[in-house]
Structures are given as structure tokens and as C-alpha cells.
Coordinates of C-alpha atoms and ligand atoms in Angstrom, one line a residue:
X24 CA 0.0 0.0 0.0
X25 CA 1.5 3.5 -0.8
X26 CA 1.9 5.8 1.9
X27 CA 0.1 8.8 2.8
X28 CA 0.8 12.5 1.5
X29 CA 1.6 15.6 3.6
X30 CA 2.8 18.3 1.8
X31 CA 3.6 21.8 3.1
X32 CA 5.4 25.0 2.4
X33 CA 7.3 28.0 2.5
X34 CA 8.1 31.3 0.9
X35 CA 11.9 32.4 -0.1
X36 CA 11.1 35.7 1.6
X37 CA 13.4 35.7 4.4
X38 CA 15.3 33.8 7.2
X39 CA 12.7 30.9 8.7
X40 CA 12.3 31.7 12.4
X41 CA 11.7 29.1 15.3
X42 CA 7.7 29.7 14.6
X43 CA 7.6 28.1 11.5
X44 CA 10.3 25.4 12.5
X45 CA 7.4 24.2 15.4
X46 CA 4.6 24.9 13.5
X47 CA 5.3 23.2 10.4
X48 CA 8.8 22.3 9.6
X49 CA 9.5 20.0 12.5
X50 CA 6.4 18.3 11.5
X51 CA 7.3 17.4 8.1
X52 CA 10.7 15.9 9.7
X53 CA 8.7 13.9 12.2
X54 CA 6.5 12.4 9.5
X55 CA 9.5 11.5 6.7
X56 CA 9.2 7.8 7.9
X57 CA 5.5 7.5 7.6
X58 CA 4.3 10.2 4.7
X59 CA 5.5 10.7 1.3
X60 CA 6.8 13.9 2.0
X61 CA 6.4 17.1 -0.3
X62 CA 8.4 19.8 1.1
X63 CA 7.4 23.4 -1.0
X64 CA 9.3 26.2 -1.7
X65 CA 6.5 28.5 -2.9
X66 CA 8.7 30.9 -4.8
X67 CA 5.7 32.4 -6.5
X68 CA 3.9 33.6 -3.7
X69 CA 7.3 35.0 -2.1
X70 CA 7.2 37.3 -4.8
X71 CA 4.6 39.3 -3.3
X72 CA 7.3 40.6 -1.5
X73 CA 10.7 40.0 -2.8
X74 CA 11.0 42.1 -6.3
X75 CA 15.3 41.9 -6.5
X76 CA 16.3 38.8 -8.4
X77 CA 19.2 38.3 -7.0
X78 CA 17.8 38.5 -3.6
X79 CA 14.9 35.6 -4.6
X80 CA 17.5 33.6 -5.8
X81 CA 20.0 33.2 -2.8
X82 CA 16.8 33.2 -0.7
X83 CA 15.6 29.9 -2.9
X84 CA 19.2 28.4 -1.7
X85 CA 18.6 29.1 1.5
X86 CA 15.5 27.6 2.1
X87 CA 17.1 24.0 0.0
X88 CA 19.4 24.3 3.1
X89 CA 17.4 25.2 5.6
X90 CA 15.1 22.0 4.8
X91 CA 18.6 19.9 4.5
X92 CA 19.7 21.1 8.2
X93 CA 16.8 20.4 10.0
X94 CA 16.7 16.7 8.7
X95 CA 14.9 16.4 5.5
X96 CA 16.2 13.7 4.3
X97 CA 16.3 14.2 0.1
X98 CA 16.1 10.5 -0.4
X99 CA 12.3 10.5 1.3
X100 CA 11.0 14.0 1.1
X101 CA 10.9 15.6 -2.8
X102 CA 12.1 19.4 -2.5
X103 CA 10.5 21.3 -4.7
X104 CA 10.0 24.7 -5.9
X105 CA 6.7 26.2 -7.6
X106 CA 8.4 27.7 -10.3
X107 CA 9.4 24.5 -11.9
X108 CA 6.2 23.1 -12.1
X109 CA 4.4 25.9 -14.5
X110 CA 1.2 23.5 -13.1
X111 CA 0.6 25.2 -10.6
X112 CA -0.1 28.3 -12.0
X113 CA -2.2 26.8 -15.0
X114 CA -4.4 25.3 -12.2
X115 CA -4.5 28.6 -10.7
X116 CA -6.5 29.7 -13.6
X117 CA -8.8 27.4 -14.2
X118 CA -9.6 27.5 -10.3
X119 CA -9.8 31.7 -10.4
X120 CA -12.9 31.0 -12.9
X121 CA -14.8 28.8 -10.3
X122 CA -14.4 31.0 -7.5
X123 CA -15.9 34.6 -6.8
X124 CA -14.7 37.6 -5.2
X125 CA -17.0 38.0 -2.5
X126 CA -15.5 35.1 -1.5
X127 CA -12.2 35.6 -1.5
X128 CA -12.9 39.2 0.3
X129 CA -13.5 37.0 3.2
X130 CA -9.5 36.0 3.5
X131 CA -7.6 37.4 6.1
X132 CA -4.9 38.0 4.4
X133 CA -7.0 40.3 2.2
X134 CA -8.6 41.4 5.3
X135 CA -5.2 42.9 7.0
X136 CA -4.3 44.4 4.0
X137 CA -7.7 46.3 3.4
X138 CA -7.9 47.7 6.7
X139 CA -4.4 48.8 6.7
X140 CA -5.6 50.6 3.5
X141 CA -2.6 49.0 1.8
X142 CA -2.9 49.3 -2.0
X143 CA -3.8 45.2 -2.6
X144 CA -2.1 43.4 -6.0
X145 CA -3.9 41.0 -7.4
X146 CA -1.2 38.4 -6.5
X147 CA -2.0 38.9 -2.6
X148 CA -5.8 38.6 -3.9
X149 CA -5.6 35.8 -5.5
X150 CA -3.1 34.3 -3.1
X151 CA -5.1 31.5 -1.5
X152 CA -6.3 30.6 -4.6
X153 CA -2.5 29.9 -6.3
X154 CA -2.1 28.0 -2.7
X155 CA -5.1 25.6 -4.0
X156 CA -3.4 24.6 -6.6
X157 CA -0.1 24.2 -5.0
X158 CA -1.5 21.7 -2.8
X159 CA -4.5 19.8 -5.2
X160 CA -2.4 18.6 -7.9
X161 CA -0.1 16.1 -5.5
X162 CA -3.5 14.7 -3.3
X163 CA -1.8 15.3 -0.2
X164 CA -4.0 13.6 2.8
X165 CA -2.7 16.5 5.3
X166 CA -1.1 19.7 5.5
X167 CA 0.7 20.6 8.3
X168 CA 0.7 24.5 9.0
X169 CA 0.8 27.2 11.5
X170 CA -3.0 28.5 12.8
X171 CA -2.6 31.4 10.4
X172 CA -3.2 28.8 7.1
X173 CA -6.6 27.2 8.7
X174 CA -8.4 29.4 6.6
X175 CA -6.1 29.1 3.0
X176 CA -6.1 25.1 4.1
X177 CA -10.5 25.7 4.2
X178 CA -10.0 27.8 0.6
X179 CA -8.1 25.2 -0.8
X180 CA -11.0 21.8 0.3
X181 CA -13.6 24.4 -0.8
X182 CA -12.4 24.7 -4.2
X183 CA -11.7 21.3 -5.0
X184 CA -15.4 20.4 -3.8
X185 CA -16.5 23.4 -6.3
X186 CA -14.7 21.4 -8.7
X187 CA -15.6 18.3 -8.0
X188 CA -19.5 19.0 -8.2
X189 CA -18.9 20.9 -11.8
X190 CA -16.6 18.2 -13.1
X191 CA -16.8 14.7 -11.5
X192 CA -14.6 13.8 -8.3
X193 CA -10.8 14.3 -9.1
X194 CA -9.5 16.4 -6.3
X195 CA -9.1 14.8 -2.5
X196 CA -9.8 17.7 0.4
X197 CA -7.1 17.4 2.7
X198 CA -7.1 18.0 6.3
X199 CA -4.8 21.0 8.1
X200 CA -2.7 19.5 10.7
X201 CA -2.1 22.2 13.4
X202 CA -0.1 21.4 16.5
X203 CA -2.2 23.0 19.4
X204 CA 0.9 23.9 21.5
X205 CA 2.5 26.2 18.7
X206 CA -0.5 26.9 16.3
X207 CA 0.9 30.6 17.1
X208 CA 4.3 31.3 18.4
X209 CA 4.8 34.4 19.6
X210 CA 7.4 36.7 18.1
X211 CA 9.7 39.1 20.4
X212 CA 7.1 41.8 20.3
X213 CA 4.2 39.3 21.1
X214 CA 2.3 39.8 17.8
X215 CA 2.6 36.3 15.7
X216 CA 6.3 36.1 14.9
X217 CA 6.7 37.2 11.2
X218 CA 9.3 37.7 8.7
X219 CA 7.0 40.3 7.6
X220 CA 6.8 41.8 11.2
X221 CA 10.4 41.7 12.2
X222 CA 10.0 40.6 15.6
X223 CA 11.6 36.7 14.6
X224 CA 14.2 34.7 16.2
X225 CA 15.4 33.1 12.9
X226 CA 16.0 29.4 13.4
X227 CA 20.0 29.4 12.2
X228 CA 20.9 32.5 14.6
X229 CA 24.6 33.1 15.8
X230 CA 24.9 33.3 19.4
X231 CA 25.4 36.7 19.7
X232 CA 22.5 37.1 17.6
X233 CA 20.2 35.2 20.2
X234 CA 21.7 36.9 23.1
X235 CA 20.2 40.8 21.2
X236 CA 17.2 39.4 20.4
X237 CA 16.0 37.8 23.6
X238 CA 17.5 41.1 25.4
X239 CA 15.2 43.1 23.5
X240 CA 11.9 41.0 24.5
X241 CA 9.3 43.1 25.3
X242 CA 8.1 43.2 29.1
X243 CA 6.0 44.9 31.0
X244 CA 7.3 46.1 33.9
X245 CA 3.9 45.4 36.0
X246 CA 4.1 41.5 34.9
X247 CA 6.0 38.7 37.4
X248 CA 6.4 36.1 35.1
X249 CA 7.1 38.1 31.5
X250 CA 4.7 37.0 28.9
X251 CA 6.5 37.1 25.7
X252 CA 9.9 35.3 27.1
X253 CA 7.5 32.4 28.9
X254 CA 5.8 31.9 26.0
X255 CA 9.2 31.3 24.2
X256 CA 10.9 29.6 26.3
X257 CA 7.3 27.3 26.2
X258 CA 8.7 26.0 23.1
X259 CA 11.4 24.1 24.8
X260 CA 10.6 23.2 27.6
X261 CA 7.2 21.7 29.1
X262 CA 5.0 23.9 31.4
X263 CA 5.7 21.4 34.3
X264 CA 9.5 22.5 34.4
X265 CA 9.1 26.2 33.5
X266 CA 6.3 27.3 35.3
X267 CA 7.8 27.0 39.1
X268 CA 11.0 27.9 37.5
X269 CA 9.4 31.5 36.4
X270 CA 7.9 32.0 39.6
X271 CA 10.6 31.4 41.7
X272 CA 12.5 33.8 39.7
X273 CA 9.0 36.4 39.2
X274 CA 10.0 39.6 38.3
X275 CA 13.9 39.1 37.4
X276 CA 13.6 39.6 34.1
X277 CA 17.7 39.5 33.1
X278 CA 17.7 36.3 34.6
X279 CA 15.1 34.2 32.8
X280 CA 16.1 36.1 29.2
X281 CA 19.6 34.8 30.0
X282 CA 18.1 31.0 31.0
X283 CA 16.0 31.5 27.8
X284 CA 19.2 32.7 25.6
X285 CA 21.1 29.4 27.1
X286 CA 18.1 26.7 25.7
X287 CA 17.8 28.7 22.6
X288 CA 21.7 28.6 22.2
X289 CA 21.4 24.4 23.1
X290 CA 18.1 23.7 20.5
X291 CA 19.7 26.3 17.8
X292 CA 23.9 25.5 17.8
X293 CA 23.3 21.8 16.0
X294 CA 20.9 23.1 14.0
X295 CA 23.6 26.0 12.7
X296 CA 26.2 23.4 12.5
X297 CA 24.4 21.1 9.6
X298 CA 23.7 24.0 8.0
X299 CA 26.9 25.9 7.6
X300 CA 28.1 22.0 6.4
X301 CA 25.5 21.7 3.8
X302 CA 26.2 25.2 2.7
X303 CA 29.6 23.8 1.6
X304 CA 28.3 22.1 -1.2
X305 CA 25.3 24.4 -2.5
X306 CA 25.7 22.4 -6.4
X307 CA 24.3 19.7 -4.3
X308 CA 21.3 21.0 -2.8
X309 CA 20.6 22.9 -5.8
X310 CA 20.8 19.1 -7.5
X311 CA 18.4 17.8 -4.9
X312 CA 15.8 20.8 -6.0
X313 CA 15.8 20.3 -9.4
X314 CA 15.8 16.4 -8.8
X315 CA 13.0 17.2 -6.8
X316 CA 10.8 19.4 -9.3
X317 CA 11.6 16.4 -12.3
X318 CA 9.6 14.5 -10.0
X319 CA 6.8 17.3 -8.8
X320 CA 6.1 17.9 -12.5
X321 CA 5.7 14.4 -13.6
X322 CA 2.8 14.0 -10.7
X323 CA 1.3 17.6 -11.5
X324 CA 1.3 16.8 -15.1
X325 CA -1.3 13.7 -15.2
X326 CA -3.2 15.4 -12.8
X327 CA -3.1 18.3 -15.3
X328 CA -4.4 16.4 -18.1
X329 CA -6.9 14.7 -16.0
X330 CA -8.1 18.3 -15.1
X331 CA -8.2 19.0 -19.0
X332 CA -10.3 16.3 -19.9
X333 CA -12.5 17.0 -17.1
X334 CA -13.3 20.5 -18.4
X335 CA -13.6 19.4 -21.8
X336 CA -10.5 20.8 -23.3
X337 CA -8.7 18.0 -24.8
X338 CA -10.2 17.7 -28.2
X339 CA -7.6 15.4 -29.9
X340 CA -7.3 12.0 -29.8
Ligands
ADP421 P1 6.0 34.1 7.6 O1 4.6 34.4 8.0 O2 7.0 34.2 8.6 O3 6.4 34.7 6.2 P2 5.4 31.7 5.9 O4 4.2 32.4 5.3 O5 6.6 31.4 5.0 O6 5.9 32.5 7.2 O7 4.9 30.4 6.6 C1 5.5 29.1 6.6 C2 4.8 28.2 7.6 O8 5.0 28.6 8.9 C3 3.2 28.2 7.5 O9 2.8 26.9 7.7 C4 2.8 29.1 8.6 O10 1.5 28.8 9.1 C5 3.8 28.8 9.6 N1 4.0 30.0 10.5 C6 4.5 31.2 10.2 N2 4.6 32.0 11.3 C7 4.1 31.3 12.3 C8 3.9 31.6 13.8 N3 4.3 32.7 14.3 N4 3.4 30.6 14.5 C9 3.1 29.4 14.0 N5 3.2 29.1 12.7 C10 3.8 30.0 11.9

């Protein structure tokens, strides 16, 4: 029997931060040995925000060795890119013509950008409807994801059952998988950590890196136990240790950032060790992309033609 899909992404628009390591990257490495494994790199949407070429290109490297450090192992998982499976935006367009705008007002992402009276392109628009696409053609069973993707993982199962009813079954909906302890990890300004919002801890820091960022934690003065570090920290270690551990230190902030910089330094340091040893060899990873889109565009392309017939454009024999 062949395994079970999960398939997730993320965009070249930055350095990742420790939120989405919890919230979805650790998750694909936990399920290598049980899924088939599709690990994104959804250049397309990253464009949204990154306009300079040469800074969308390195930031495609980086993410190939972000995915090899953490433990993605290339001979299970299939690195991909969007851009080398033009699929995904032919999809795109067929499923833009099934869906209405009313309807995609509703996202948040649309949402935020409205009431921050930010001129909207169509590409952040029509984002959730590109991410549809990106995760129909390959069938995936789940998708694991931070809390802020419930909705796009909703758009996605709604569209293929719009499709489905038009054209006869050919899309599975797939489930979200959201872990509940990190659905939204905090960033150092206790908004959702963003690469958008610059408040990250980015998952490869340097140690002196760490040590600024967790010094410049927001607290408030009238708190004992300071809300944004706790809810840090929370992500490596259980409540059971930490909890009488912040109170018997309540109040001494300097103290618990430093206990926090020390954990971060321990769950971090290995981490930035594979990855300056992959970054030795980037011909390699960049092999283990492309190796990895050959394969992505065989899959996308039946489902492709399947999607053809089913709309009635294949007209020769
Ligand atoms: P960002 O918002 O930092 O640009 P991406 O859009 O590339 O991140 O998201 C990649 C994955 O990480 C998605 O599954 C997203 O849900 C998850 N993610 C991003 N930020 C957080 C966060 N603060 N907490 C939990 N999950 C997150």
C-alpha cells in the first residue's frame, strides 16, 4: 500500500524563524518515515514581496538548506519549488474561474491588508487561490501548518469540492494538521512572529544574535512572570519544568532572558552546524531541488491532463 501524502510549504522571503520550524517544519521531519513527503518552496507567492532577483535567488538556496539542516532527508522528502512546475499556475487559472470575489474578500490576508488601507495586488488577492493549486495537484492527505493557514487550508477543500461537483470527483480535500501547543508562536514583540513583522528569532541565529534578540523581548514592567519570554521559552521546555521555575525567579527579568538565551543557544547550535556543512556544497542541494521538481512535474502533469479532460479541453485524440 503506498503511503500517505503531507505536503507543506514555505516562501523564499526571508530567514525561517523558530515559529515556523514548530509549527510546520519539525512536523514534516517527524512524519518523513511514515508520509511521502512534499516539502514546498513556494517561490511564487514569495514574490509578493521580494522584487530583486538576486535576492529571490539566494533566498531559494537558502531555504534548499534550511530543509537539508533540519533533517529532510532528500532520499524520502521531494524538494521542490513552484516555479518549476508551471502546473501550478495553469491550475491557478482554471480554479480563479470557479471561484468569486465576494468570496475571496473574506480572507484574512485580504482582510489585513484592506484595513491597513494597503494598496492590494492582485497576486495577494488571488493568493489562497495559487495555494489551492499548489497543494490539489499532489493529493496530499494532510497539511501541516501554523493556525494562520486554517483558513487558505479551508479555501483550498472548498475549491476542490466546487470542482468536483462541476466536473466529477478528481481532487481529494485534505485535512490542516495544526499542532495545538505552537498553532501561534509568539514573536519578540508578542504579535505572531513574522518575517513580515520583524520581531523573529530566525532558526540558524549566531549566538550573539540570540543573546540581542531575547534582550530586546518586550516586558511589561507590571508582569511577574514576562509574557512574551514564557511563551518562548514554552517552546522548549514543558510547562511542568518552566512554570515553578518562572515564579521562583518572578520579576527578574535578566535572569530568565539569559536562562532563555542558554536553551535557545542548546536547540539552535546543532541546527547552525548542519547547516553551515550543507552550505559547503550548495551544487548539491541545488541538485536535490531540481531532482526534486523532475519529480513534482511528472505528478502535476497527469493530474493536469486529468483536469483537462475534465473541463472538456482535450479535443484530440
Ligand atoms: P511568515 O509568516 O513568517 O512569512 P510563511 O508564510 O513562510 O511564514 O509560513 C510558513 C509556515 O510557517 C506556514 O505553515 C505558517 O502557518 C507557519 N508559521 C509562520 N509564522 C508562524 C507563527 N508565528 N506561529 C506558527 N506558525 C507559523
Amino acid at each position: 500500500m503506498s503511503k500517505k501524502i503531507s505536503l507543506s510549504g514555505i516562501q523564499p522571503s526571508g530567514k525561517p524563524h523558530i515559529g515556523n520550524y514548530f509549527a510546520m517544519m519539525k512536523q514534516l521531519v517527524d512524519q518523513q518515515e511514515e508520509y511521502d513527503v512534499y516539502a514546498l518552496i513556494v517561490d511564487y507567492h514569495a514574490m509578493k514581496s521580494v522584487k530583486n532577483p538576486k535576492v529571490m535567488k539566494e533566498n531559494i538556496i537558502n531555504v534548499v538548506l534550511d530543509y537539508l539542516a533540519i533533517g529532510l532527508d532528500p532520499e524520502k522528502v521531494t524538494f521542490f519549488k513552484q516555479s518549476d512546475v508551471s502546473e501550478h499556475t495553469e491550475l491557478c487559472w482554471i480554479f480563479d474561474t470557479i471561484t468569486t470575489m465576494p468570496y475571496l474578500m473574506r480572507a484574512h490576508a485580504f482582510k489585513d491588508a484592506q484595513a491597513k488601507n494597503k494598496e492590494i495586488d492582485v497576486g495577494t488577492f488571488n493568493y489562497p487561490v495559487l495555494m489551492a493549486a499548489d497543494i490539489l495537484l499532489y493529493n496530499p492527505d494532510i497539511i501541516p501548518v501554523g493556525a494562520d493557514q486554517k483558513q487558505h487550508v479551508e479555501i483550498a477543500r472548498d475549491i476542490a469540492e466546487k470542482f468536483n461537483n462541476n466536473f466529477g470527483q478528481t481532487f481529494k480535500l485534505p485535512e490542516a494538521v495544526i499542532m495545538k501547543d505552537v498553532a501561534v508562536v509568539p514573536g519578540t514583540d508578542g504579535r505572531k512572529m513574522s518575517k513580515s513583522y520583524n520581531n523573529t528569532i530566525p532558526l540558524f541565529s549566531e549566538y550573539e544574535e540570540i543573546k540581542k534578540i531575547v534582550m530586546s523581548i518586550v516586558t511589561d514592567s507590571k508582569e511577574g512572570i514576562p509574557k512574551n519570554v514564557y511563551a518562548i521559552h514554552n517552546l522548549l521546555r514543558p510547562a511542568t519544568e518552566l512554570l515553578p521555575l518562572y515564579e521562583s525567579k518572578a520579576g527578574k527579568y535578566k535572569e530568565l532572558k539569559e536562562l532563555l538565551i542558554e536553551d535557545l543557544e542548546k536547540f539552535i547550535a546543532p541546527l547552525r552546524e548542519k547547516r553551515k556543512e550543507f552550505a559547503k556544497d550548495i551544487p548539491k542541494a541545488l541538485a536535490i531541488l531540481k531532482t526534486g521538481g523532475k519529480k513534482a512535474k511528472k505528478i502535476a502533469s497527469l493530474k493536469m491532463n486529468e483536469v483537462r479532460e475534465k473541463i472538456g479541453v482535450n479535443v484530440y485524440e
